[in-house]
Amino acid sequence: MRMIPVNKRLTLFQAEVEGYLTTAALLLLPGCNIIVDTMELPSRMEPIQSYLREKGRETHPLWVINSHHHWDHVWGNSAFSGCPIIAHEFCRRRLESGGEEVLEQYRAKDKRYGEVSLVLPGITFTDRMLLRDGDCRVDLLHFPGHTDDSLLVYLPGEGLLLAGDSLEDPFPMLEWEGGTERYLLNLLTLRGKAIKTVVPGHGPLSGPELIDRNLHYIRQVWRLARAAVRRKEPLESLYVLPVEVFLHSSGIGDKKIELRPCDRDTHLRNLERAYLDARDAPEGR
């Protein structure tokens, strides 16, 4: 586990989880501690607990926020099973309906997951939720796109956005059926916020330029998928386009981006998701 102090309020804890750099974020507010996402194992959370003891913060109230229901963001919840856990209401529903089944599948492949006990969020919301601690404001915003239960954690006074998997480097994954256009519209709303620092769920700390890169990528995917559907071309017609077409055509991709095999796999899945969404969209959309 790598610890990255960002400022007096924010520290990141990062580890490789099945090939992806995965982040749990710790916020130290005047009267409480907040952890955003708990990775895939409760034992991953031990460095955070040790850090809180070193800082003399172990007696402060602790809140956990799950950005969405995926296993690599929630399976560490049991390390904080006595603490309030907050998520969107759809997150709790997803974990209730299929969480144990997914966990059993992973246990069958890797005995390390035997330490995981599924702990569901006990506090949920639908659209937004406001947390206050002294003069510090924390906004929890429903942000469907990557999944239908995704949320953002936004500290407007700090210009800080903890994005979960809604923003990723080099680009996010489209998993929500029917959600590509909504994702694009949601990303556009971020341009109106005074964001200085972006913490993605996977990848390095970034600035607001990550919003523009992700927005451009999804816009390109959606535009080309819709065009293929209108021309009655098969999904495979998108596969032959080099990924650089989706990254570079507006100048946002001037910086060389090294793509891993897993990134290219994600891109192909994104094309499929966008194509199916475009095909199934109502007439005239």
XYZ file of C-alpha atoms in Angstrom:
285
model
C 0.000 0.000 0.000
C 1.318 3.419 -0.960
C 0.358 6.488 1.071
C 0.208 9.842 -0.729
C -0.325 12.944 1.424
C -1.996 15.567 -0.792
C -2.631 18.305 1.767
C -3.506 18.609 5.445
C -7.038 17.424 4.744
C -6.554 14.689 2.134
C -4.392 11.558 2.054
C -4.625 8.861 -0.601
C -3.935 5.169 -0.069
C -3.257 3.266 -3.290
C -2.626 -0.348 -4.233
C -2.675 -2.501 -7.351
C -5.905 -4.491 -7.468
C -5.971 -6.994 -10.341
C -3.782 -4.737 -12.453
C -5.529 -1.449 -11.688
C -4.135 1.272 -9.437
C -6.985 1.591 -6.938
C -7.539 4.389 -4.443
C -9.079 4.795 -1.014
C -9.188 8.442 0.071
C -9.036 9.709 3.648
C -10.412 13.132 4.557
C -9.539 14.616 7.938
C -12.223 17.164 8.783
C -12.279 19.246 11.978
C -14.593 16.899 13.857
C -14.594 13.640 11.919
C -12.778 11.363 9.483
C -14.235 10.322 6.120
C -13.043 7.380 4.025
C -14.144 7.242 0.395
C -14.098 3.641 -0.899
C -12.604 0.671 0.915
C -10.960 -1.385 -1.862
C -11.379 -5.131 -2.149
C -10.167 -6.458 1.223
C -10.699 -5.305 4.799
C -6.996 -5.933 5.461
C -6.207 -3.204 2.903
C -7.678 -0.739 5.376
C -5.155 -1.498 8.139
C -2.702 1.230 6.998
C -5.519 3.780 7.180
C -6.427 2.663 10.682
C -2.758 2.853 11.715
C -2.450 6.322 10.194
C -5.464 7.542 12.163
C -3.892 6.248 15.370
C -0.589 7.963 14.554
C -2.444 11.231 14.011
C -4.394 10.850 17.258
C -7.608 10.724 15.238
C -8.810 7.242 16.169
C -11.430 8.637 18.581
C -12.940 10.999 15.998
C -16.209 9.816 14.425
C -15.542 7.920 11.195
C -17.805 7.912 8.149
C -17.389 5.649 5.120
C -18.680 6.567 1.657
C -19.006 4.008 -1.143
C -18.819 5.624 -4.589
C -20.684 2.663 -6.152
C -21.335 -1.033 -5.615
C -18.380 -2.624 -7.423
C -16.393 -5.118 -5.391
C -13.093 -3.224 -5.489
C -14.743 -0.246 -3.782
C -16.872 -1.901 -1.083
C -15.433 -5.217 0.082
C -13.224 -3.488 2.629
C -16.326 -2.132 4.381
C -16.170 -4.785 7.085
C -13.021 -3.129 8.473
C -15.395 -0.347 9.555
C -18.541 -2.370 10.224
C -19.410 -0.325 13.316
C -19.265 2.984 11.435
C -21.926 4.711 9.346
C -21.571 3.780 5.665
C -23.173 6.066 3.072
C -24.021 5.311 -0.564
C -26.692 5.895 -3.151
C -29.803 3.791 -2.581
C -29.137 1.854 -5.801
C -25.764 0.794 -4.387
C -27.428 -0.909 -1.460
C -29.962 -2.553 -3.780
C -27.216 -3.908 -6.064
C -25.318 -5.359 -3.118
C -28.471 -6.856 -1.610
C -29.539 -8.508 -4.854
C -26.230 -9.800 -6.206
C -23.404 -8.980 -3.837
C -23.091 -12.376 -2.184
C -23.134 -14.179 -5.523
C -20.263 -12.065 -6.863
C -18.320 -12.588 -3.645
C -18.722 -16.370 -3.866
C -17.413 -16.316 -7.435
C -14.271 -14.494 -6.326
C -13.805 -16.765 -3.303
C -13.869 -19.766 -5.618
C -10.939 -18.275 -7.565
C -8.889 -16.746 -4.747
C -8.863 -17.760 -1.088
C -7.860 -14.240 -0.027
C -11.482 -13.217 -0.409
C -12.378 -15.498 2.453
C -11.664 -12.559 4.759
C -14.430 -10.493 3.147
C -17.817 -10.140 4.814
C -20.319 -8.154 2.800
C -21.294 -5.039 4.771
C -23.969 -2.919 3.144
C -24.313 0.852 3.432
C -26.785 1.747 6.157
C -27.403 5.346 5.063
C -28.601 5.996 1.510
C -29.894 8.904 -0.557
C -31.460 9.400 -3.982
C -30.285 12.685 -5.531
C -27.867 14.475 -3.226
C -26.771 14.585 0.394
C -25.003 17.327 2.304
C -22.511 16.712 5.118
C -21.191 19.592 7.214
C -18.349 19.675 9.697
C -17.596 23.132 11.009
C -16.990 25.348 7.997
C -16.325 22.345 5.730
C -19.046 21.307 3.305
C -19.121 17.883 1.635
C -21.624 17.329 -1.183
C -22.578 13.802 -2.227
C -24.027 13.927 -5.737
C -25.727 11.121 -7.631
C -23.805 10.852 -10.912
C -25.077 7.935 -13.002
C -22.923 6.964 -15.940
C -20.259 4.411 -15.102
C -23.005 2.655 -13.129
C -26.505 3.783 -12.214
C -25.541 4.091 -8.531
C -22.345 6.123 -8.968
C -21.832 9.194 -6.813
C -19.324 12.025 -6.544
C -17.879 13.480 -3.352
C -17.341 17.204 -3.861
C -15.808 19.691 -1.429
C -16.612 23.072 -3.024
C -14.552 25.031 -0.515
C -11.480 23.009 -1.480
C -12.192 22.616 -5.185
C -11.791 18.889 -4.533
C -13.645 16.156 -6.422
C -13.440 12.497 -5.391
C -14.852 10.851 -8.470
C -14.875 7.109 -7.865
C -14.974 5.455 -11.287
C -16.947 8.309 -12.871
C -13.619 9.775 -14.008
C -10.636 7.625 -14.894
C -7.262 7.868 -16.555
C -7.151 7.372 -19.520
C -10.942 6.965 -19.820
C -13.835 5.513 -17.823
C -15.803 2.343 -18.385
C -19.403 2.464 -19.621
C -21.311 -0.194 -17.704
C -24.781 1.245 -17.209
C -27.186 -0.113 -19.815
C -28.853 2.796 -21.575
C -26.695 5.340 -19.783
C -24.188 6.639 -22.340
C -26.006 9.869 -23.200
C -26.840 10.560 -19.551
C -23.180 10.063 -18.658
C -22.165 12.606 -21.278
C -24.688 15.162 -20.022
C -23.576 14.639 -16.427
C -19.939 15.220 -17.336
C -20.902 18.515 -18.961
C -22.290 19.735 -15.619
C -18.841 19.414 -14.028
C -17.531 22.219 -16.209
C -19.577 24.652 -14.143
C -17.858 23.699 -10.889
C -14.655 25.266 -9.571
C -12.712 22.003 -9.470
C -8.975 22.144 -8.873
C -8.154 18.565 -7.866
C -9.640 15.292 -9.101
C -9.167 11.966 -7.325
C -10.218 9.125 -9.657
C -11.024 5.695 -8.283
C -8.284 4.260 -10.488
C -5.175 6.076 -11.609
C -3.065 8.981 -10.401
C -4.178 12.224 -8.810
C -5.242 14.679 -11.485
C -6.572 18.144 -12.172
C -9.676 19.361 -14.012
C -8.101 18.410 -17.341
C -9.166 14.817 -16.629
C -12.787 15.957 -16.879
C -12.145 17.374 -20.346
C -10.301 14.251 -21.491
C -13.047 11.919 -20.283
C -15.757 14.176 -21.673
C -14.089 14.273 -25.068
C -13.632 10.512 -25.125
C -17.259 9.701 -24.267
C -18.522 12.351 -26.685
C -16.491 10.731 -29.476
C -17.652 7.228 -28.573
C -21.284 8.336 -28.489
C -21.069 10.379 -31.703
C -19.455 7.605 -33.720
C -21.721 4.907 -32.264
C -24.823 6.908 -33.193
C -23.460 7.529 -36.683
C -22.834 3.810 -37.191
C -26.378 2.977 -36.082
C -27.877 5.617 -38.393
C -25.912 4.179 -41.317
C -27.015 0.681 -40.285
C -23.399 -0.392 -39.942
C -22.509 -3.274 -37.618
C -20.793 -2.801 -34.277
C -17.620 -4.234 -35.807
C -17.309 -1.136 -37.989
C -16.316 0.759 -34.841
C -13.740 -1.824 -33.832
C -11.576 -1.092 -36.865
C -11.141 2.555 -35.838
C -7.882 3.112 -33.929
C -8.439 4.139 -30.325
C -6.464 7.322 -31.023
C -9.456 8.572 -33.035
C -11.376 8.748 -29.778
C -8.550 10.339 -27.808
C -6.868 12.815 -30.124
C -9.190 14.436 -32.611
C -9.923 17.622 -30.617
C -6.367 18.301 -29.535
C -7.048 17.092 -26.002
C -4.904 14.067 -26.740
C -1.787 16.001 -27.693
C -0.059 14.395 -24.729
C 1.092 10.865 -25.531
C -1.120 8.335 -23.742
C 0.226 4.854 -23.155
C -2.614 2.338 -23.233
C -2.404 -1.011 -21.482
C -4.110 -4.132 -22.857
C -6.820 -3.719 -20.207
C -7.474 -0.158 -21.453
C -7.965 -1.411 -24.989
C -10.342 -4.098 -23.715
C -12.292 -1.422 -21.838
C -12.471 0.676 -24.992
C -13.983 -2.202 -26.979
C -16.579 -2.776 -24.264
C -17.364 0.940 -24.261
C -17.963 0.871 -28.006
C -20.354 -2.035 -27.595
C -22.238 -0.343 -24.763
C -22.589 2.940 -26.675
C -23.619 1.161 -29.882
C -26.347 -0.793 -28.086
C -27.548 2.362 -26.329
C -27.705 4.208 -29.656
C -29.508 1.309 -31.320
C -32.092 1.099 -28.534
C -32.628 4.859 -28.134
C -36.099 6.230 -29.022
C -36.591 7.485 -32.568
C -35.290 11.009 -33.097
C -32.770 10.901 -30.254
